CSV table of C-alpha atoms in Angstrom, one decimal:
chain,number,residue,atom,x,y,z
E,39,UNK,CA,109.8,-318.3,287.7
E,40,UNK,CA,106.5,-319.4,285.9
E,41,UNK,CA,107.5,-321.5,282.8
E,42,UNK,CA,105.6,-319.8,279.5
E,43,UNK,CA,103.6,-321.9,277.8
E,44,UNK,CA,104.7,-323.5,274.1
E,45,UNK,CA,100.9,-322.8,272.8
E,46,UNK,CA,102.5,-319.1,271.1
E,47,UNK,CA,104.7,-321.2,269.0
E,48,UNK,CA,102.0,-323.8,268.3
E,49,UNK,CA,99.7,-321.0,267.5
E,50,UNK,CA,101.3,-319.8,263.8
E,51,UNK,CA,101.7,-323.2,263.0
E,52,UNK,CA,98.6,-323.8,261.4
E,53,UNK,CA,98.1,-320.9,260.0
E,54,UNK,CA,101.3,-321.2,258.3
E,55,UNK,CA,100.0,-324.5,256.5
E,56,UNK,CA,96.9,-322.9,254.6
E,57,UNK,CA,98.9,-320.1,253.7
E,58,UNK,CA,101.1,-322.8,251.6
E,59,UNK,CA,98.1,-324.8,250.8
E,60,UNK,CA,96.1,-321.2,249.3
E,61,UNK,CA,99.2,-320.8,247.7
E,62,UNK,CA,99.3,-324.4,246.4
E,63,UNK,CA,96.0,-323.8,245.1
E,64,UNK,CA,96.3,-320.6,243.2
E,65,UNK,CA,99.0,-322.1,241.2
E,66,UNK,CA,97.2,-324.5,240.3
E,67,UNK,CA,94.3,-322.5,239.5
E,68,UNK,CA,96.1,-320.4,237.5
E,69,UNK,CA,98.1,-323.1,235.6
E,70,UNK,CA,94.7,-324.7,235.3
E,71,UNK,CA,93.2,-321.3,233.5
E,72,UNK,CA,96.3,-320.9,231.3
E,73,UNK,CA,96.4,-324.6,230.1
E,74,UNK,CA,92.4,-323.6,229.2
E,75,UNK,CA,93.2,-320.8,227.4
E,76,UNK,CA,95.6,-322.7,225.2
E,77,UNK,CA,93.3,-325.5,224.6
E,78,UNK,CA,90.3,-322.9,223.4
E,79,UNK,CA,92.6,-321.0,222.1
E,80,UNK,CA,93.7,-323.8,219.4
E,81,UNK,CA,90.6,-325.0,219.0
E,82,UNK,CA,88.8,-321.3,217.9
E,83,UNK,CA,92.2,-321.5,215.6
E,84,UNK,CA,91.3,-324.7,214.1
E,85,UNK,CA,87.6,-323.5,213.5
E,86,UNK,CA,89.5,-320.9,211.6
E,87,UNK,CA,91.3,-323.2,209.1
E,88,UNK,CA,87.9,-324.6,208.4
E,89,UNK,CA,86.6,-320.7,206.7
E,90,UNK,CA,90.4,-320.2,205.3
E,91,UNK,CA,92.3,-323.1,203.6
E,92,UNK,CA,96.1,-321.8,203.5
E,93,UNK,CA,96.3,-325.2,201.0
E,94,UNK,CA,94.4,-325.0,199.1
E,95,UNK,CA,95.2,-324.3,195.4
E,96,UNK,CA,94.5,-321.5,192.7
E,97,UNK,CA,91.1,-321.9,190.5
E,98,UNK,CA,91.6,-324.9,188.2
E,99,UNK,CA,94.1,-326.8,190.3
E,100,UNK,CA,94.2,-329.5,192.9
E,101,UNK,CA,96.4,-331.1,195.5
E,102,UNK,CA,96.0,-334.0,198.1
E,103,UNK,CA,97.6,-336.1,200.1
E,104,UNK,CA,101.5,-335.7,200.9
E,105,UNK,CA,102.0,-334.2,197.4
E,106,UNK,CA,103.1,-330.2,198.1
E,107,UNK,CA,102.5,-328.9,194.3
E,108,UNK,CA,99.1,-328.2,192.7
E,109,UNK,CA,98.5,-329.8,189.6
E,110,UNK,CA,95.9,-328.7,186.7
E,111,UNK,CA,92.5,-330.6,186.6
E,112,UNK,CA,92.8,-333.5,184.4
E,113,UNK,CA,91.1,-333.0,181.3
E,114,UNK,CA,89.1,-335.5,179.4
E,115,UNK,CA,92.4,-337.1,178.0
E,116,UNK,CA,94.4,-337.2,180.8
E,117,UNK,CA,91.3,-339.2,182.5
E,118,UNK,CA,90.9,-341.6,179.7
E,119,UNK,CA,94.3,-342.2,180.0
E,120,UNK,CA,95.3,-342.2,183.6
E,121,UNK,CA,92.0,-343.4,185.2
E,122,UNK,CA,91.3,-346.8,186.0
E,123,UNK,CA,87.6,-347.9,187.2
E,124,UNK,CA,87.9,-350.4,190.3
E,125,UNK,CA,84.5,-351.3,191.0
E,126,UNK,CA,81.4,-349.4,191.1
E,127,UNK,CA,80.6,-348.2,194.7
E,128,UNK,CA,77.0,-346.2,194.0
E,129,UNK,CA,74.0,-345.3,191.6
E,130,UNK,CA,71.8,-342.0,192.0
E,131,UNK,CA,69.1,-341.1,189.4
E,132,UNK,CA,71.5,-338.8,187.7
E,133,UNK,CA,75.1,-340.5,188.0
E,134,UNK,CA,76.7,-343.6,189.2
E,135,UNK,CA,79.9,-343.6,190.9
E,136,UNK,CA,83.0,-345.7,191.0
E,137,UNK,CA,85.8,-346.3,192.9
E,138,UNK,CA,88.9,-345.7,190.9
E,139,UNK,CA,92.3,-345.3,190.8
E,140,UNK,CA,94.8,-342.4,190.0
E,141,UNK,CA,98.5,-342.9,190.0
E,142,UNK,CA,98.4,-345.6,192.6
E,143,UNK,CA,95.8,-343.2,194.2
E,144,UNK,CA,92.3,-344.0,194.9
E,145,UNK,CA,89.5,-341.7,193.5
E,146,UNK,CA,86.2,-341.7,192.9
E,147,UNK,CA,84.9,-341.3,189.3
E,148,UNK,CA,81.3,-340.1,188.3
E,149,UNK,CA,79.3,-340.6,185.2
E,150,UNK,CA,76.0,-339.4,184.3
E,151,UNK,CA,73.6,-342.4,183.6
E,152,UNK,CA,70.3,-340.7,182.4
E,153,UNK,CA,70.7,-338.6,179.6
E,154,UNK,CA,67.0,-336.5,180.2
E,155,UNK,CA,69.0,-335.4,183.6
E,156,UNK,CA,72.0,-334.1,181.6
E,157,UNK,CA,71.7,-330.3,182.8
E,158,UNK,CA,71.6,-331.6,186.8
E,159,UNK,CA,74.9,-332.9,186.1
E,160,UNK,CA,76.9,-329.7,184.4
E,161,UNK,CA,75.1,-327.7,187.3
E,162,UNK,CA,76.6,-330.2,189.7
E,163,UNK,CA,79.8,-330.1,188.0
E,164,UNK,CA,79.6,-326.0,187.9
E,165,UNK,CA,78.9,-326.1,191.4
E,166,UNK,CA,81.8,-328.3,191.8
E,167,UNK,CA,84.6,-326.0,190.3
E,168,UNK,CA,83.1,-322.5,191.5
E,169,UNK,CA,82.5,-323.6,195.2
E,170,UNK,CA,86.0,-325.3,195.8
E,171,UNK,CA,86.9,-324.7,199.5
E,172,UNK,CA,87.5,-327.0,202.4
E,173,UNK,CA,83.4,-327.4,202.9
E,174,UNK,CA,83.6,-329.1,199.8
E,175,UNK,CA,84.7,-332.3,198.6
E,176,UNK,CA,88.1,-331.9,196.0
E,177,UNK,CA,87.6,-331.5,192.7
E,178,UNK,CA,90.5,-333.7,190.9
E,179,UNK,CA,89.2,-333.9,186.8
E,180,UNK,CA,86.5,-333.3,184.3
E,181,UNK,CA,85.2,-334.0,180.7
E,182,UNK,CA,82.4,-332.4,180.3
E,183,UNK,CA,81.9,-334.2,176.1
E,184,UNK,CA,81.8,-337.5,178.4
E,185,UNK,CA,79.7,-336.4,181.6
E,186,UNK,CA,82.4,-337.3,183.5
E,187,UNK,CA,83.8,-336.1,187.2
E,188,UNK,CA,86.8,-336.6,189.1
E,189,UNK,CA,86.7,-336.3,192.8
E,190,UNK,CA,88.8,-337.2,195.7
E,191,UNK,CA,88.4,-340.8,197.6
E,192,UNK,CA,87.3,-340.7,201.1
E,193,UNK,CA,86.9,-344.5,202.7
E,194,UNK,CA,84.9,-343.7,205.6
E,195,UNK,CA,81.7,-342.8,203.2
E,196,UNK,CA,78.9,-340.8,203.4
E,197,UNK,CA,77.0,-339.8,206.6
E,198,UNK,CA,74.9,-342.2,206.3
E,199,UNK,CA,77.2,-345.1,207.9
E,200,UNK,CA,78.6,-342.3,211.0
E,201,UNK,CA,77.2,-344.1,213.3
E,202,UNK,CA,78.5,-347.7,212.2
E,203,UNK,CA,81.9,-346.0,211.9
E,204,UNK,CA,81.6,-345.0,215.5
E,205,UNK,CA,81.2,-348.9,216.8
E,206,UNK,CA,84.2,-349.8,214.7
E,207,UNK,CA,87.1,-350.4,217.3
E,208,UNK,CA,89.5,-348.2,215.7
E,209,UNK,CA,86.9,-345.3,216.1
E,210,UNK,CA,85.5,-346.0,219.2
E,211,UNK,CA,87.4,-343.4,220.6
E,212,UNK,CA,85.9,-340.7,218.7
E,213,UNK,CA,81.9,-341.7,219.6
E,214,UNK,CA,81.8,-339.1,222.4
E,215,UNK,CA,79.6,-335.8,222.5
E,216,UNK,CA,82.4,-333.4,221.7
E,217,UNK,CA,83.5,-335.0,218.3
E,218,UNK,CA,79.2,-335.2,217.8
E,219,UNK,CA,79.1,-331.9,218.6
E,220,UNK,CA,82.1,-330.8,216.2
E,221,UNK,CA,80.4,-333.0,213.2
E,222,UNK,CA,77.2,-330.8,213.8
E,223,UNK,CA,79.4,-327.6,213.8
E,224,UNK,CA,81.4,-329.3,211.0
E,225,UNK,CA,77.7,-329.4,209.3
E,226,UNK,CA,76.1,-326.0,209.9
E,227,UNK,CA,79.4,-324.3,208.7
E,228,UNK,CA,78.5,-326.0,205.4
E,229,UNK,CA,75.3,-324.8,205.1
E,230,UNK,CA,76.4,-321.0,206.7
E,231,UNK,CA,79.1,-321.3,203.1
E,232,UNK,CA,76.3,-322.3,200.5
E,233,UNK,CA,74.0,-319.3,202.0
E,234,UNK,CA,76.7,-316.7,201.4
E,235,UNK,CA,78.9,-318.2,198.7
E,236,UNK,CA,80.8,-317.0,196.1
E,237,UNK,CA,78.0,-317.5,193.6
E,238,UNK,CA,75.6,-315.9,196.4
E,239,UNK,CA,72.8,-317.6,198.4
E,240,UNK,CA,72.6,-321.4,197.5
E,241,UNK,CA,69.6,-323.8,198.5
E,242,UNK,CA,70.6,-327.1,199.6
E,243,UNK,CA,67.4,-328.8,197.4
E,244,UNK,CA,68.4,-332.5,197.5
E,245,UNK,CA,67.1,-332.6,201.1
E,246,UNK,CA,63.1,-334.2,201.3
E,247,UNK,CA,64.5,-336.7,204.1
E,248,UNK,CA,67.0,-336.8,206.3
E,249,UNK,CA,69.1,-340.3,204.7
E,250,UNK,CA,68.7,-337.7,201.6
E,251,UNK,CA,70.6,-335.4,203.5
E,252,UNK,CA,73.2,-337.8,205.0
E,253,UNK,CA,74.3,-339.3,201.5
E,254,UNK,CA,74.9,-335.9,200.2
E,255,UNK,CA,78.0,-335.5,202.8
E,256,UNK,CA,81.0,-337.5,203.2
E,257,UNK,CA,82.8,-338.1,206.3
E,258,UNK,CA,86.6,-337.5,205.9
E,259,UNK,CA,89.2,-339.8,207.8
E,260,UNK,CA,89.9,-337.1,210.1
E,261,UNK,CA,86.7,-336.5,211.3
E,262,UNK,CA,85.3,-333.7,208.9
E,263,UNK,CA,82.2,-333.3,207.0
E,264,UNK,CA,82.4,-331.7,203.2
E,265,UNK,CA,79.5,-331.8,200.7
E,266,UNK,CA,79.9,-334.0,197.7
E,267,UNK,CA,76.9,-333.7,196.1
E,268,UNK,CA,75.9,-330.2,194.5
E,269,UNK,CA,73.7,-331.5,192.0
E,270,UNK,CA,70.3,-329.6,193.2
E,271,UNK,CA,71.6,-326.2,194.1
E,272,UNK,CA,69.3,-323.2,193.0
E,273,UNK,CA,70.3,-319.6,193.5
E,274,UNK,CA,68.3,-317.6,195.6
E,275,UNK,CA,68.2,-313.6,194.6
E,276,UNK,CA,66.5,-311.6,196.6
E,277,UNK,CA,66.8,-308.6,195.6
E,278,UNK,CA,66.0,-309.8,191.4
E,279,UNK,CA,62.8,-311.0,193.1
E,280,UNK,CA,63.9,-315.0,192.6
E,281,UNK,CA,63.0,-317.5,195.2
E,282,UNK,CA,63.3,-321.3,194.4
E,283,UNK,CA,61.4,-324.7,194.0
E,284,UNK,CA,63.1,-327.9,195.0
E,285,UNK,CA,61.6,-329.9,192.7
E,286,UNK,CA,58.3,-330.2,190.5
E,287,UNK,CA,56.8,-332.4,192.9
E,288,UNK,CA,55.0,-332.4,196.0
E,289,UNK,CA,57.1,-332.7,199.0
E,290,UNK,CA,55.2,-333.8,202.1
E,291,UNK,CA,56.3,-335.1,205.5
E,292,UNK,CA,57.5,-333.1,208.5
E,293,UNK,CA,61.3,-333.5,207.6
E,294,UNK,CA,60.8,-330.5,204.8
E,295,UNK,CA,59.8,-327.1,206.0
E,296,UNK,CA,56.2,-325.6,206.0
E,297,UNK,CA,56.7,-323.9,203.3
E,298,UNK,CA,58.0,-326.2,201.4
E,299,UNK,CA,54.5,-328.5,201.6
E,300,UNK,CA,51.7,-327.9,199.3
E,301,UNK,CA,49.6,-324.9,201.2
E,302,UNK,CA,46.4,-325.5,199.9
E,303,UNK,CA,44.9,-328.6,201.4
E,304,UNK,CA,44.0,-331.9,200.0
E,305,UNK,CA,40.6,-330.9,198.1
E,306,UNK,CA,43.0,-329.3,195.7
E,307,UNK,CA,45.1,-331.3,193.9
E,308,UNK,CA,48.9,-330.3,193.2
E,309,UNK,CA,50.2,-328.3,190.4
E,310,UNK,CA,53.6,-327.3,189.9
E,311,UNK,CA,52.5,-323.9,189.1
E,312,UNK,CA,50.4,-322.6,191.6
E,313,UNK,CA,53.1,-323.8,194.6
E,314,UNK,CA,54.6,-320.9,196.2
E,315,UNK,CA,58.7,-320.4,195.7
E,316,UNK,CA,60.4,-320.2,198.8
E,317,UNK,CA,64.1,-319.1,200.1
E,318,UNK,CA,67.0,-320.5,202.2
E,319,UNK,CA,66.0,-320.6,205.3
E,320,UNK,CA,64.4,-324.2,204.3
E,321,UNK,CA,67.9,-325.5,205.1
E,322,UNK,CA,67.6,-323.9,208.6
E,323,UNK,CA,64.3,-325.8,209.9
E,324,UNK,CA,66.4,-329.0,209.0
E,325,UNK,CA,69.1,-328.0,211.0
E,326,UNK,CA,67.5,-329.3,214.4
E,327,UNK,CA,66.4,-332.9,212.9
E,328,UNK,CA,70.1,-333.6,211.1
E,329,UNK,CA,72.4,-332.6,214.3
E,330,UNK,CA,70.2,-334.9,216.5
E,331,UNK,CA,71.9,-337.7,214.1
E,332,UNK,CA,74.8,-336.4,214.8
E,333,UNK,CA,74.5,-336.3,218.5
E,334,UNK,CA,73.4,-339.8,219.0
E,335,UNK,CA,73.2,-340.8,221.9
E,336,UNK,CA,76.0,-341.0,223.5
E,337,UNK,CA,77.1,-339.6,227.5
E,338,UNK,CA,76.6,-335.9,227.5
E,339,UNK,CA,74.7,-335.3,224.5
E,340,UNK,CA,71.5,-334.8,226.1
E,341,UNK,CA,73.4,-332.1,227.9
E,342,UNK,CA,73.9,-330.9,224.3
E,343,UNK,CA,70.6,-330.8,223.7
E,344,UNK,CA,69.8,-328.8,226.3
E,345,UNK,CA,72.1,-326.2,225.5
E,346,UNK,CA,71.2,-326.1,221.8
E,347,UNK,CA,67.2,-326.0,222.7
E,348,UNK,CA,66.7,-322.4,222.1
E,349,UNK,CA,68.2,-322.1,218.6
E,350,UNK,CA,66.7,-325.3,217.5
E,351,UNK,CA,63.3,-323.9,218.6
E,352,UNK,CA,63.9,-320.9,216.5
E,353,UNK,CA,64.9,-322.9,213.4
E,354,UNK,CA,61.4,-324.6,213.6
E,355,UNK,CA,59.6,-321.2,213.6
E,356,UNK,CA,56.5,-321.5,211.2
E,357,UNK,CA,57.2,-318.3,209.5
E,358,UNK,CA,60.7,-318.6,207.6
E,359,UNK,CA,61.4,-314.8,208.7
E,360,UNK,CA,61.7,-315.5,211.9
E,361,UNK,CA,64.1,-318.3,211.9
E,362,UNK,CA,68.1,-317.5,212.4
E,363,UNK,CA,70.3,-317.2,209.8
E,364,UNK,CA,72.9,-320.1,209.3
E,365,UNK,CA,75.3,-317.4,210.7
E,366,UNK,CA,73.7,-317.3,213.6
E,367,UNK,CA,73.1,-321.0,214.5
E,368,UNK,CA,76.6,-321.4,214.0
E,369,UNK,CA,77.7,-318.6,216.5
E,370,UNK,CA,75.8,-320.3,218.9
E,371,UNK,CA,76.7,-324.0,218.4
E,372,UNK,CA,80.3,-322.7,218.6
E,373,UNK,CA,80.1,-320.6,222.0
E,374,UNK,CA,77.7,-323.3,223.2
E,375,UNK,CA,81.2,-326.0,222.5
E,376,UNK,CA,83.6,-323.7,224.3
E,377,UNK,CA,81.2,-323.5,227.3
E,378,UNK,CA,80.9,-327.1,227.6
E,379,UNK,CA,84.6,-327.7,226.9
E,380,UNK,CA,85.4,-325.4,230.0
E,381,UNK,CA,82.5,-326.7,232.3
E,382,UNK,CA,84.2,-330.5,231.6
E,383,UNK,CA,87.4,-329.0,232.5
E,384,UNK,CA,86.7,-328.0,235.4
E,385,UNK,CA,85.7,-331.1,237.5
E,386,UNK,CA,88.7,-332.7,236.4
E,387,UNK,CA,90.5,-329.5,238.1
E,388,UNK,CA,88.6,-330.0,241.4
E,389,UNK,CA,89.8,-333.5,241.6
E,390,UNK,CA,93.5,-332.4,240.8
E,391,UNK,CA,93.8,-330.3,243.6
């Protein structure tokens, strides 16, 4: 009898090994998927926190650090008492500021230095207390008889020293394009607040040049941007007919928006008077210009670049009308994150399996 060849055995065989490897592979695929979800998931819930502050306390109140009770602002007494001036750390035209301390606390005390600049500094310190939130720096104390404000420490600075943060060895680890790119987000949301705050739609004035710009932020030691200076901050009303002028001087220099520069050539000399108001969307054509700071130049920004191009080329429309609303640049710098999160995620899955 004619002996049957092995081969029909042999011939499932392999067909049996993708099946376990396809099998393999969806599991992973799908693990891969969920583990995605999760991570986007937390971060869209951490974006969250930033609009809603479950800590934060009732008007006329402060916490910080480990402590779990509010406590009332401290009132010119309490700071004359309590507060104790280090060393000073910082001088504007209207204040200058020290470094202080608080109950074994570091804090940052301000004090108005020009007298003919008094009303800047109550409208800083009225910004201050109405616009308390986490975009904004924390409001600890006041005496308003002394020109006096009491604000929470933050070592890391202002903006303007991000990028020597970044080299120091204990930060290193945070210089890549996704912690950029959540600085710039970090950024716009604080514009997107002033525009639609409590007190309405708020021009960010004290912002001719971009280093302007960078000292009015601090950088927080967890990686967070708040505004910290609220000094220049005129009320846009639309509807009441009031627009705003940052400033009684001639602003010049591509930094500041078209409308923003004196529209009536150089044969006529500047007057206060005949330069027309303007609204918020100033803030927006700066947009572009302050998150290429914040990108640097690090692997993968340019790729950020490229994927912001579009909304940054709408900010720098001529005609303010035309140019998004903070809202909007927002949305997109946020769906433009997620995207690049999952696109990095991938590869690494590729390589897994």
């Amino acid at each position: 009898m004619e002996k049957k060849p092995n081969f029909v055995r042999r011939e499932f065989l392999p067909r049996e090994v993708p099946s376990v490897s396809l099998a393999l592979l969806l599991a992973a695929v799908l693990l891969l998927n969920a583990l995605l979800y999760l991570y986007l998931n937390k971060f869209s819930s951490s974006l969250g926190r930033v609009e809603t502050d479950s800590g934060l306390c009732p008007f006329g109140h402060f916490k910080f650090g480990a402590v779990k009770n509010c406590s009332p602002w401290l009132s010119c007494e309490a700071i004359n008492r309590e507060v104790r001036k280090l060393k000073c750390v910082g001088e504007g035209a209207v204040k200058k500021v020290f470094l202080s301390e608080w109950k074994e606390k570091k804090v940052v005390l301000s004090q108005l230095t020009n007298s003919e600049l008094k009303e800047d500094f109550l409208h800083g310190l009225k910004m201050l207390k109405a616009l308390q939130s986490k975009h904004v720096v924390r409001l600890l104390g006041y005496c308003e008889q002394q020109f006096t404000i009491l604000t929470e420490y933050h070592p890391l600075g202002s903006l303007r020293g991000l990028n020597e943060t970044l080299h120091i060895p204990k930060y290193k680890g945070m210089n890549t394009w996704h912690r950029r790119l959540m600085l710039a987000i970090d950024y716009v949301s604080v514009i997107r607040y002033l525009h639609s705050s409590p007190l309405g739609t708020l021009v960010m004035c004290d912002s001719n040049d971009l280093d302007k710009v960078l000292s009015q932020y601090l950088l927080t030691s967890d990686f967070h941007v708040l505004v910290n200076d609220l000094d220049a901050l005129p009320l846009v009303n639309r509807s009441a007919g009031r627009l705003v002028k940052c400033g009684h001087r001639e602003l010049q220099g591509e930094f500041v928006a078209p409308e923003q520069r004196w529209p009536y050539g150089e044969d006529v000399p500047f007057e206060d008077d005949l330069m027309p108001p303007y609204d918020e969307k100033t803030d927006i054509w700066k947009i572009p210009d302050v998150s290429n700071f914040f990108l640097g130049h690090v692997e993968g920004s340019d790729i950020v670049r490229l994927h912001l191009f579009d909304i940054h080329a709408a900010c720098k429309k001529k005609d303010p009308a035309e140019r998004p609303s903070a809202q909007e640049v927002l949305d997109t710098y946020r769906k433009v994150l997620t995207l690049l999160i999952r696109e990095a995620a991938m590869p690494g899955a590729r390589e897994m399996l």
